[in-house]
Coordinates of C-alpha atoms and ligand atoms in Angstrom, one line a residue:
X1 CA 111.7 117.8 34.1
X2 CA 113.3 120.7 35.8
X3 CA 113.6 120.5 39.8
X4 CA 114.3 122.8 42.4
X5 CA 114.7 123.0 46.3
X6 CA 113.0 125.1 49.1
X7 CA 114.4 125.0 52.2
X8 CA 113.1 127.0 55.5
X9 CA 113.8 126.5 58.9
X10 CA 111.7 126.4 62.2
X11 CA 113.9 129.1 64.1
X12 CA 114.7 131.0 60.6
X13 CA 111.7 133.5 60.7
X14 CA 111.9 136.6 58.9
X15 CA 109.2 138.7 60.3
X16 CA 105.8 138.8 61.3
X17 CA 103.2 139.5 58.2
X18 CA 101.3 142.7 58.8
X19 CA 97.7 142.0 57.4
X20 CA 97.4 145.3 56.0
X21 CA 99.7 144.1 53.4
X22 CA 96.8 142.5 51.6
X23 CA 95.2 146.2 51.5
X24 CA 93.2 147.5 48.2
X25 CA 92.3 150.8 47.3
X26 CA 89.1 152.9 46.2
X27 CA 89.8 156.6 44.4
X28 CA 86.8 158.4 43.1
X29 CA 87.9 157.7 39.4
X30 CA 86.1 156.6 36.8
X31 CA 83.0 153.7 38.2
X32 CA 84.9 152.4 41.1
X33 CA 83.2 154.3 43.2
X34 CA 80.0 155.6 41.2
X35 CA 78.7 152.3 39.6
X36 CA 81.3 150.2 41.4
X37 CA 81.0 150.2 45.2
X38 CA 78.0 152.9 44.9
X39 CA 74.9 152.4 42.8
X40 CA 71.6 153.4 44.2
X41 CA 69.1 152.0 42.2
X42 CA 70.9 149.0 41.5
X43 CA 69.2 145.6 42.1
X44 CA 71.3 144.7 44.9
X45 CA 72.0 148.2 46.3
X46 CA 71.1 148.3 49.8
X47 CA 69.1 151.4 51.8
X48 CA 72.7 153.4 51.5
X49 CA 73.1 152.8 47.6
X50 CA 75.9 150.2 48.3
X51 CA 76.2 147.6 45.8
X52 CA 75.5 144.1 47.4
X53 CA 77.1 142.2 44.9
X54 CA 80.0 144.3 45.0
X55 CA 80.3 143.9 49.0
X56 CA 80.4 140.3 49.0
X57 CA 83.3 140.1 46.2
X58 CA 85.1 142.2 48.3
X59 CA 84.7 140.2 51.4
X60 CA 85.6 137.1 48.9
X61 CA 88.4 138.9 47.6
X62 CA 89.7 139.7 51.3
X63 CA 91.1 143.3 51.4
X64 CA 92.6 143.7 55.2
X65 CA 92.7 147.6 54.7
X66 CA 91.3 150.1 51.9
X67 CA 93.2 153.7 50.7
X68 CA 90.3 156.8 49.7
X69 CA 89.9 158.8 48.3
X70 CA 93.0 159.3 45.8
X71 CA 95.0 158.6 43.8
X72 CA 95.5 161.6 41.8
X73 CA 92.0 162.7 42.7
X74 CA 93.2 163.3 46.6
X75 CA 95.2 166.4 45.2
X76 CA 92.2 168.8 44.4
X77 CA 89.4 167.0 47.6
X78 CA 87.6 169.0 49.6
X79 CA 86.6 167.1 52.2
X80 CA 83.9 169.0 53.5
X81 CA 82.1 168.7 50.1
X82 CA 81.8 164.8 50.8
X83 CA 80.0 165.3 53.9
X84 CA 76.3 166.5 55.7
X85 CA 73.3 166.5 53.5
X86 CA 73.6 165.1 50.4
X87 CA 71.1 167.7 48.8
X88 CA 73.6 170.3 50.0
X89 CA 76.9 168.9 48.6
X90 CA 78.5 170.6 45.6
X91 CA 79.0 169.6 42.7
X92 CA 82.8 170.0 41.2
X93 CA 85.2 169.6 38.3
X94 CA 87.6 167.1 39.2
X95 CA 90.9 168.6 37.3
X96 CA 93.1 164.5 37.9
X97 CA 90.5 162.7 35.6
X98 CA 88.6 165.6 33.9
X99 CA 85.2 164.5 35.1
X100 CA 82.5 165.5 37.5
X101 CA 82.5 164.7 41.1
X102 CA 78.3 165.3 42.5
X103 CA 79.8 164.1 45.9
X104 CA 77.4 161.9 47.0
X105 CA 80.0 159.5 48.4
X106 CA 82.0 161.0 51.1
X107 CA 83.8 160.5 54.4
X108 CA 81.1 159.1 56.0
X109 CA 79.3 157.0 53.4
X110 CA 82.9 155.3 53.2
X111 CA 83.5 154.5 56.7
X112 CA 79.8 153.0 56.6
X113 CA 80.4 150.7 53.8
X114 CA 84.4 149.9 55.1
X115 CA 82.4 148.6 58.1
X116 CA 79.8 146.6 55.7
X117 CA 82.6 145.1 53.8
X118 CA 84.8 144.1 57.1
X119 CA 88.3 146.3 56.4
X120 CA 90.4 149.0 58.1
X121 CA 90.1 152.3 56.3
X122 CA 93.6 154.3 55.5
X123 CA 92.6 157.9 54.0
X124 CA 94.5 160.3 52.5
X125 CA 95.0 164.5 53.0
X126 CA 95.6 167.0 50.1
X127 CA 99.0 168.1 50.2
X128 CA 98.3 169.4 46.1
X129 CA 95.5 172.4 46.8
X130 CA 95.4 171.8 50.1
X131 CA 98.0 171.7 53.4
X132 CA 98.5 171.4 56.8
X133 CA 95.3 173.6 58.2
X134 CA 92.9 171.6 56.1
X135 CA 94.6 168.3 57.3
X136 CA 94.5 168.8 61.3
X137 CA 90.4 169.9 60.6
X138 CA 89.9 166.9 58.4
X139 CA 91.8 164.6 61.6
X140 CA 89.4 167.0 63.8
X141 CA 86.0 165.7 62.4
X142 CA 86.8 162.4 61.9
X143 CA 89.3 161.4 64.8
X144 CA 87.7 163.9 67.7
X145 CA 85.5 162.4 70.4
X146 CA 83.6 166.0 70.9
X147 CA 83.1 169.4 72.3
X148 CA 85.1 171.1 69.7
X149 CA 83.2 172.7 66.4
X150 CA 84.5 169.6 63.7
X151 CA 83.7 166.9 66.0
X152 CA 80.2 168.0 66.5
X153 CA 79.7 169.1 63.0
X154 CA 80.6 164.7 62.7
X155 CA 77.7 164.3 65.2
X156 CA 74.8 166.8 63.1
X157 CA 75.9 164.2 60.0
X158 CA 74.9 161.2 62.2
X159 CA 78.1 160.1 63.5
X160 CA 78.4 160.3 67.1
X161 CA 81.4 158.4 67.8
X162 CA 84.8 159.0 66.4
X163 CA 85.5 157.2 63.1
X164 CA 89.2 156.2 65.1
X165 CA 91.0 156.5 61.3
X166 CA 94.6 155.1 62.3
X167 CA 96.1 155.5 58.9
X168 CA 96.9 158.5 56.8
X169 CA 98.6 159.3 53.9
X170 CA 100.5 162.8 53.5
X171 CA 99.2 163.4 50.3
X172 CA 99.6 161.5 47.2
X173 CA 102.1 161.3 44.3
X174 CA 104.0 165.0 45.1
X175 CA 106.6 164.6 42.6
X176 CA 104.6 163.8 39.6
X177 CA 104.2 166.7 37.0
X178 CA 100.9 165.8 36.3
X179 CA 99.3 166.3 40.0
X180 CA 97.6 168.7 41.3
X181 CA 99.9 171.4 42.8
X182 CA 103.1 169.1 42.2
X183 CA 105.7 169.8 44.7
X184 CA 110.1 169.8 44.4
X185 CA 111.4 167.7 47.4
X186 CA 112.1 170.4 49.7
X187 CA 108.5 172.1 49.0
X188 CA 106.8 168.6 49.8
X189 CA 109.3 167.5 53.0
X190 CA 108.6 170.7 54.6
X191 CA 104.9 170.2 54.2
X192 CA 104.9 167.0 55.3
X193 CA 106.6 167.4 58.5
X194 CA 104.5 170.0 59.2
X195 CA 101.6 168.3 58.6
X196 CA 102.9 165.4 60.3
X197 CA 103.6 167.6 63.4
X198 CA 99.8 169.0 63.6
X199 CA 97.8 166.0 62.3
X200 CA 100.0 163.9 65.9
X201 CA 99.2 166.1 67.9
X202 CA 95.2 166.6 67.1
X203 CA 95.5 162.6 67.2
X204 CA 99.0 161.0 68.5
X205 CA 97.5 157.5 67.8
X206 CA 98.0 157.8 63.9
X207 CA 99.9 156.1 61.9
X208 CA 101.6 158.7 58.8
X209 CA 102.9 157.6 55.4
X210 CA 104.9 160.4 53.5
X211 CA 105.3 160.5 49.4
X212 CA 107.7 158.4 48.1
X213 CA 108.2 158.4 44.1
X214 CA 105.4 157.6 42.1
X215 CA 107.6 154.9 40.2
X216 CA 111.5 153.7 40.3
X217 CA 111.5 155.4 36.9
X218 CA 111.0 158.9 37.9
X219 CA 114.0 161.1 37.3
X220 CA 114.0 162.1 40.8
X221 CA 113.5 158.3 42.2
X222 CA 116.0 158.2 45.5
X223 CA 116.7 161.4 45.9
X224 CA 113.2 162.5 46.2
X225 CA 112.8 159.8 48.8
X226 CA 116.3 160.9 50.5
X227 CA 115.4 164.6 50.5
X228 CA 112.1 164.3 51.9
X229 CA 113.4 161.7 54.9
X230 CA 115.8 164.4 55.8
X231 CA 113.0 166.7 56.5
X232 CA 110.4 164.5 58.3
X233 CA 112.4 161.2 59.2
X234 CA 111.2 161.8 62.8
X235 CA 107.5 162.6 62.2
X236 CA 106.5 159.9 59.4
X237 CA 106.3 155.9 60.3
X238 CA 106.1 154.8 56.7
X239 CA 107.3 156.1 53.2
X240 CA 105.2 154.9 50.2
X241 CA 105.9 153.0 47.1
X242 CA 104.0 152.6 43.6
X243 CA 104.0 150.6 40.6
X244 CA 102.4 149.4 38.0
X245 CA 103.9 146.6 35.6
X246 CA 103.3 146.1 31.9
X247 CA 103.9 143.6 29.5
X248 CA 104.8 146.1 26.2
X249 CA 107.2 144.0 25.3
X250 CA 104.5 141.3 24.6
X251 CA 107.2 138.5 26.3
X252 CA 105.8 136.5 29.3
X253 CA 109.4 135.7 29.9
X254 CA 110.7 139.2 29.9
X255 CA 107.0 140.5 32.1
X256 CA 107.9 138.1 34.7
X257 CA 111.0 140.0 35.2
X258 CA 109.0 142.7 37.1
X259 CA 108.6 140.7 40.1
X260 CA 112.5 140.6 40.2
X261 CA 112.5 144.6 39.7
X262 CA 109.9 145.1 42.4
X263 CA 111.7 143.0 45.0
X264 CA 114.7 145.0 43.9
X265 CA 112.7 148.6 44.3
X266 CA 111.3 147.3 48.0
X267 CA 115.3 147.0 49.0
X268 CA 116.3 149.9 47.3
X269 CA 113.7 152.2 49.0
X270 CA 114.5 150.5 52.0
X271 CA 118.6 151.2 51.9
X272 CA 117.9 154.3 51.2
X273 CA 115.5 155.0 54.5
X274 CA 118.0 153.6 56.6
X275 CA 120.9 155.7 54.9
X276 CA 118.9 158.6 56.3
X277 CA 118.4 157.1 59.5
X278 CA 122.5 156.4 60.2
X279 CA 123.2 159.4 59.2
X280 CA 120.8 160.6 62.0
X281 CA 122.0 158.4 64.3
X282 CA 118.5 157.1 64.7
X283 CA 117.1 153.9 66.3
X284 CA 113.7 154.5 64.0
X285 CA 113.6 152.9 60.9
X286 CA 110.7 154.1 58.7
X287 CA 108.8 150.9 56.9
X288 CA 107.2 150.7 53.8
X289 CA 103.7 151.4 52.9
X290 CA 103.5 150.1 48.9
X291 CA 100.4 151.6 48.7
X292 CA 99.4 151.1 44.8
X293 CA 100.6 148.4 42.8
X294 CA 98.8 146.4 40.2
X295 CA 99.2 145.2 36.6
X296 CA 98.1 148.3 34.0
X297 CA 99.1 149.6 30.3
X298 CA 96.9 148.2 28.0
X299 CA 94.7 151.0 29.3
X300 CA 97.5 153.2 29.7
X301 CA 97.5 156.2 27.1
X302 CA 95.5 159.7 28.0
X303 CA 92.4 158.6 26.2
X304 CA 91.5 155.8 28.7
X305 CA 91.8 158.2 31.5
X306 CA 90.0 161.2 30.2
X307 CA 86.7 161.4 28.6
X308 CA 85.5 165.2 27.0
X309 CA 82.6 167.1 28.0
X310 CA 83.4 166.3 31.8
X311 CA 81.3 163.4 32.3
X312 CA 80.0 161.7 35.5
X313 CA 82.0 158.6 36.5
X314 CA 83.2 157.5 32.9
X315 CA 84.6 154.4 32.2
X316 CA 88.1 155.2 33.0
X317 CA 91.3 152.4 32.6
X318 CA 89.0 149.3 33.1
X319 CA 91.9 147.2 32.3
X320 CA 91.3 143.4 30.8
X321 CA 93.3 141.4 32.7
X322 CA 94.7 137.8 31.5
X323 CA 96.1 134.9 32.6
X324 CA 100.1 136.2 32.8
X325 CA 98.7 138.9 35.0
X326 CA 97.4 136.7 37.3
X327 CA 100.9 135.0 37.5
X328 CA 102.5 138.3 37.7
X329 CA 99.9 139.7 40.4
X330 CA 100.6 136.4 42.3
X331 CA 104.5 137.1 41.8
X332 CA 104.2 140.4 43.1
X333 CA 102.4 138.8 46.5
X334 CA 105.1 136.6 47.1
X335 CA 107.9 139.6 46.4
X336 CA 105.9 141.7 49.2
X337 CA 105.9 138.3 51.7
X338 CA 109.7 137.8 51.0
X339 CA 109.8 141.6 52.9
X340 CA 107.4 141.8 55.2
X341 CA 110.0 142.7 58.0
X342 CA 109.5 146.1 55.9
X343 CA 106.7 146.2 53.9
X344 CA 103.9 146.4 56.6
X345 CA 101.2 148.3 54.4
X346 CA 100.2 147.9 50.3
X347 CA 97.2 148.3 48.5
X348 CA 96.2 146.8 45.0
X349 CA 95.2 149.3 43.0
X350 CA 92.5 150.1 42.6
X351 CA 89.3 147.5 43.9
X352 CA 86.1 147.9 41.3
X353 CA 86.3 148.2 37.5
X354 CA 89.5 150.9 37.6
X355 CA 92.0 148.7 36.9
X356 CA 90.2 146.3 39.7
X357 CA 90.0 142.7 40.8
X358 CA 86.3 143.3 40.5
X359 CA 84.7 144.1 37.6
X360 CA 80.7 145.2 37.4
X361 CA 78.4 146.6 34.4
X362 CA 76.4 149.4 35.5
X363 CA 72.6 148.1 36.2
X364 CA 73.9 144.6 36.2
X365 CA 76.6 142.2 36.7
X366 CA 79.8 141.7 38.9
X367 CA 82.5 139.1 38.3
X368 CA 86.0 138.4 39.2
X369 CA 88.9 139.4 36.9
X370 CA 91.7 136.8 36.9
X371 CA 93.3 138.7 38.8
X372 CA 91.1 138.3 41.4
X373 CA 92.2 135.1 42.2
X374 CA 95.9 134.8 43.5
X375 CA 94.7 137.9 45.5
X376 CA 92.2 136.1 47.3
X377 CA 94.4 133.4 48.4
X378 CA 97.3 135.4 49.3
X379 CA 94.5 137.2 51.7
X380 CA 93.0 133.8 52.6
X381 CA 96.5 132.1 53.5
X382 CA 98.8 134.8 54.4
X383 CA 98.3 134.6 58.3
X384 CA 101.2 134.3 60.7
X385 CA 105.3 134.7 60.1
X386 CA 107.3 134.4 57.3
X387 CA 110.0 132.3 56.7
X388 CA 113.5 133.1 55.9
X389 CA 113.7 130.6 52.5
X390 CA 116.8 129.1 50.7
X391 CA 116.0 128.6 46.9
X392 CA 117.9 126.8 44.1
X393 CA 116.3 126.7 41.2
X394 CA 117.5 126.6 37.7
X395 CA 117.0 130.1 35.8
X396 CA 116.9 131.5 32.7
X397 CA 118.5 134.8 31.3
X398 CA 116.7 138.0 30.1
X399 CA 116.5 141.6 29.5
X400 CA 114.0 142.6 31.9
X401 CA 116.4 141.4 34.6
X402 CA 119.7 139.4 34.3
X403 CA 118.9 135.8 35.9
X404 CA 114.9 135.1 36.8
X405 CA 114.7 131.9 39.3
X406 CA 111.9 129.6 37.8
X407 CA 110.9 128.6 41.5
X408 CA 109.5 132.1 42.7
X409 CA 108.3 131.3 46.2
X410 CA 107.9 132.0 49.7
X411 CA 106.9 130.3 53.1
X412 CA 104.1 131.2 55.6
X413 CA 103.6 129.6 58.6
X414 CA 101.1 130.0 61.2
X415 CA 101.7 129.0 64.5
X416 CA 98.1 130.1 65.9
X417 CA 96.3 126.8 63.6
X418 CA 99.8 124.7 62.8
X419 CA 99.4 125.3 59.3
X420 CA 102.3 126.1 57.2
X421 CA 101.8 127.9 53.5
X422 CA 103.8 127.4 50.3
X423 CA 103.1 130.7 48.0
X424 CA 104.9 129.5 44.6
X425 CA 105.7 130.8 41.1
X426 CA 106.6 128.0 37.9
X427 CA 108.0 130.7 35.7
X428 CA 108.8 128.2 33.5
X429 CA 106.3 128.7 30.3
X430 CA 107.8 125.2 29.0
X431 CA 108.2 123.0 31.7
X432 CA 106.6 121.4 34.8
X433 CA 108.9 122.0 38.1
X434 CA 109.4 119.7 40.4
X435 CA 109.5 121.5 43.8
X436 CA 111.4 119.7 47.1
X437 CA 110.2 121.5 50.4
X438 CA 111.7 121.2 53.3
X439 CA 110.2 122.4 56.5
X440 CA 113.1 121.4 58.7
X441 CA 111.5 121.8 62.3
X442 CA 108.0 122.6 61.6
X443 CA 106.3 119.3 62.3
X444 CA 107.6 115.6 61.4
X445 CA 104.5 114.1 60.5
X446 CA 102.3 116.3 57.8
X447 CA 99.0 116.5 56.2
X448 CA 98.3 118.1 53.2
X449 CA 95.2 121.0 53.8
X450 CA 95.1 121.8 50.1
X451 CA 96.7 122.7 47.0
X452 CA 95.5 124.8 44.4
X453 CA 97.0 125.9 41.5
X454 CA 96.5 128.8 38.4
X455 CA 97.2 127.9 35.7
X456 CA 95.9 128.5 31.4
X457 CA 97.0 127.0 28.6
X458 CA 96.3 129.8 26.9
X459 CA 98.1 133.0 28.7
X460 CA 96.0 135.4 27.4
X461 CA 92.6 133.9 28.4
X462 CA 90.6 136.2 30.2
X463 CA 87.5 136.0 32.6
X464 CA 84.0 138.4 31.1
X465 CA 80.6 139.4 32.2
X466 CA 79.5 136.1 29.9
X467 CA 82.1 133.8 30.6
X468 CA 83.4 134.8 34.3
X469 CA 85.0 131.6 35.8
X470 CA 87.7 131.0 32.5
X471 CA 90.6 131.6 34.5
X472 CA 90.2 130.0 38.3
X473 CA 91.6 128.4 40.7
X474 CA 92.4 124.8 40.9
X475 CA 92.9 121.3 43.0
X476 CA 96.7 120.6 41.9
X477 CA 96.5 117.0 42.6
X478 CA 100.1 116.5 42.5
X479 CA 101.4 117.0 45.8
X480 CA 102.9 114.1 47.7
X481 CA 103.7 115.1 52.1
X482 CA 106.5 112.6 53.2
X483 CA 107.4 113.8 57.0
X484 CA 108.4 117.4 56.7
X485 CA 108.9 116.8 53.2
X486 CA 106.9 117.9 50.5
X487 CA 106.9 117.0 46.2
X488 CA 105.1 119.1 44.4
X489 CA 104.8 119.6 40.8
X490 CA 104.3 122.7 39.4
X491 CA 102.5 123.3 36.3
X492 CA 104.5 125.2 33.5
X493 CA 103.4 128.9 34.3
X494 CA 101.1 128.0 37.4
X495 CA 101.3 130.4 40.5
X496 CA 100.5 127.2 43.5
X497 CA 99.5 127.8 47.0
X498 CA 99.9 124.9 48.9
X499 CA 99.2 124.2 52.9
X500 CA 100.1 121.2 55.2
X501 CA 99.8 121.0 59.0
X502 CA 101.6 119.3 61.5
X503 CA 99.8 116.1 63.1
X504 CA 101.0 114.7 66.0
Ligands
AHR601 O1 95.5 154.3 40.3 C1 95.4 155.3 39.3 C2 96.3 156.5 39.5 O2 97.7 156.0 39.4 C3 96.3 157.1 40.8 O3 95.3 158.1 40.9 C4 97.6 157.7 40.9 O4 98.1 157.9 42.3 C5 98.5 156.9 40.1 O5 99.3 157.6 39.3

């Protein structure tokens, strides 16, 4: 049996966790919005076209915060063409994903169905076609209370108040090659400082996210993120991050190395911020906004995301996800948690049917892709502070990254109900672990809440429109609560969530 220790410490907090770290995201791409949150006609659309089903897997799958419109697609958005009457709105080649965009979801339909579904929005301006002019008006109609052109235009549409949109991206994915108007590092700083500059001072209540790289394997990866900084350090609050793991290598052992490699990107970006920050002398430091992440490459090559004759919301990457992504997704939760003093803002990308948690056949079903799961309880129990933890754990070697832990984990507790979290990771594909925890401080006398577990025999098992509840969450029955003490056994490849309270 192999055994490890996890140790944390009532006055050892790391930082507070920021909700909008459990954050999702919704790019008109393929069906996740037309067919996926959007389907009038459908059986359980409602009087707006908004799928019912749809809306009550998001609430279940507990999004705090939602990034639209793009993606890739953000690059070539008018804005204006998503809003007043529908009959009126063009219809356009989008020239990210090939396809056509009739615009019948827009600004406004969004910010209805954010409401509907319970979550903050975050939007996004086009720094590809688009620049600072367009992104102060967009900020104008949306953010304005009135009494200038944009902010009445809002109120002909049917929205009299403000929509009050806090957080905004500075365009999406500047260095990549295959955007839309791709920008060098000094083209894109520039712009977004002085896009920065007009969006504050339409609205100086915003929060702004500049460009990081697209992925840590960009040629350009720290320098880009160095050399923008330099420009608009003092204008931004957040730089973003993206990535998106695959298993080529077929090799659970060498996939879970990822998690390792993302932990290791969220420190890198963050030593390089605060290199630009000393060398400015500057109390600021900028935090991290990791704003699309997820599991994708079996749908990975150019034939999955373009479809000829420029269709109307193909199916674009709908991604099959298995059991070892569900581990790895859950991994990836607990790597964010482990940095929330930086990592204030991410989004899984995306939420419906493009590469999403939520999967739904046109006319008919929605389910829950596996995963769906570690998601939703990362949402569900990821309130309050996390813990600084000590881990030993017996490892094993591999290519993907020099030593991987077995015992991936991390601690959440929540002063505001007394409950304390355990997020953990067996990475063992062998062996059960036996897991000591130690919540030195946090209560002597314990009660186990509940443990749940996920967990396959078969790795590659997968949840479908026929057989939806394959891969789910579990009771893990073996968790024994001796004081401030816990044993818990770990399944081999099992990502647990487990939560006790103190009772006095
Ligand atoms: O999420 C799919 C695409 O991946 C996004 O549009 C883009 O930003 C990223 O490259």
């Amino acid at each position: 049996m192999l055994k490890a220790r996890l140790i944390v410490d009532r006055d050892f907090v790391l930082s507070d966790l920021d909700r909008r770290m459990f954050g999702a995201f919704v790019e008109h791409m393929g069906r996740c919005v037309y067919g996926g949150i959007y389907e009038p006609g459908h059986p359980t659309a409602d009087e707006q076209g908004f799928r019912g089903d749809v809306l009550e897997l998001t609430r279940e799958l507990g999004p705090t915060i939602i990034r639209y419109p793009g993606g890739n697609f953000l690059s070539g958005y008018n804005w204006e063409d998503g809003v007043g009457p529908k009959e009126d709105r063009p219809v356009r080649r989008d020239l990210a994903w090939f396809s056509t965009e009739t615009n019948q979801f827009g600004t406004n339909e969004f910010m209805d169905w954010s409401k509907k579904a319970g979550i903050e929005p975050m939007f996004g301006v086009n720094l590809g076609t688009k620049g600072p002019d367009e992104a102060r008006q967009f900020l104008e109609y949306c953010n304005h209370a009135g009494g200038s052109t944009l902010s009445e235009l809002r109120k002909t549409h049917g929205y009299e108040k403000p929509h009050d949109i806090k957080f905004w991206c500075l365009g999406n994915e500047m260095d990549g090659p295959w955007q839309i108007c791709h920008k060098t590092a000094e083209e894109y700083g520039r712009a977004a400082l002085e896009t920065a500059k007009v969006m504050r001072w339409v609205d100086p209540t915003i929060q702004l996210a500049a460009c990081g790289s697209s992925h840590r394997n960009m040629p350009t990866y720290g320098a880009w993120e160095y050399q923008v900084l330099e420009h608009c350090y003092d204008e931004v609050d957040f730089i973003s991050l993206h990535t998106y793991f695959n298993n080529n290598a077929d090799s659970t052992a060498e996939y879970f190395g990822v998690i390792e490699l993302m932990d290791a990107f969220i420190k890198e970006v963050v030593a390089i911020c605060d290199a630009v920050g000393a060398k400015r002398r500057s109390q600021k430091r900028i935090m991290l906004s990791f704003d699309e992440w997820n599991v994708w490459y079996k749908t990975h090559k150019i034939e999955h995301m373009r479809k000829p004759g420029w269709p109307e919301a193909p199916p674009l990457i709908e991604e099959v996800y298995n059991a070892e992504d569900a581990l790895v997704v859950g991994g990836a939760l607990i790597a964010m948690m482990n940095n929330a003093d930086r990592v204030k803002t991410a989004c899984l990308a995306q939420l419906v049917n493009v590469i999403g948690p939520i999967m739904t056949e046109t006319g008919g079903a929605a389910w829950r892709q596996t995963i769906f799961h570690p998601f939703a309880l990362a949402s569900k129990f990821g309130h309050g502070r996390v813990m600084r933890t000590v881990v030993d754990s017996p490892s094993y070697i591999a290519k993907s990254f020099p030593e991987i832990p077995y015992l991936y984990a991390t601690v959440v507790d929540n002063p505001a109900d007394g409950t304390t979290t355990v997020f953990a990771l067996n990475r063992s594909l062998s062996d059960p672990l036996e897991v000591e925890v130690e919540l030195r401080g946090l209560g002597k006398n314990r009660a186990l809440v509940g443990a749940t577990e996920i967990h396959h025999s078969n790795l590659k098992a997968v949840n479908t429109k026929d057989a939806p509840n394959t891969v789910v969450p579990k009771e893990n029955g073996d968790v024994v609560v001796d004081g401030e003490t816990l044993r818990i056994k770990l399944k081999p490849a099992s990502f647990n969530v487990i939560t006790t309270k103190a009772v006095h």
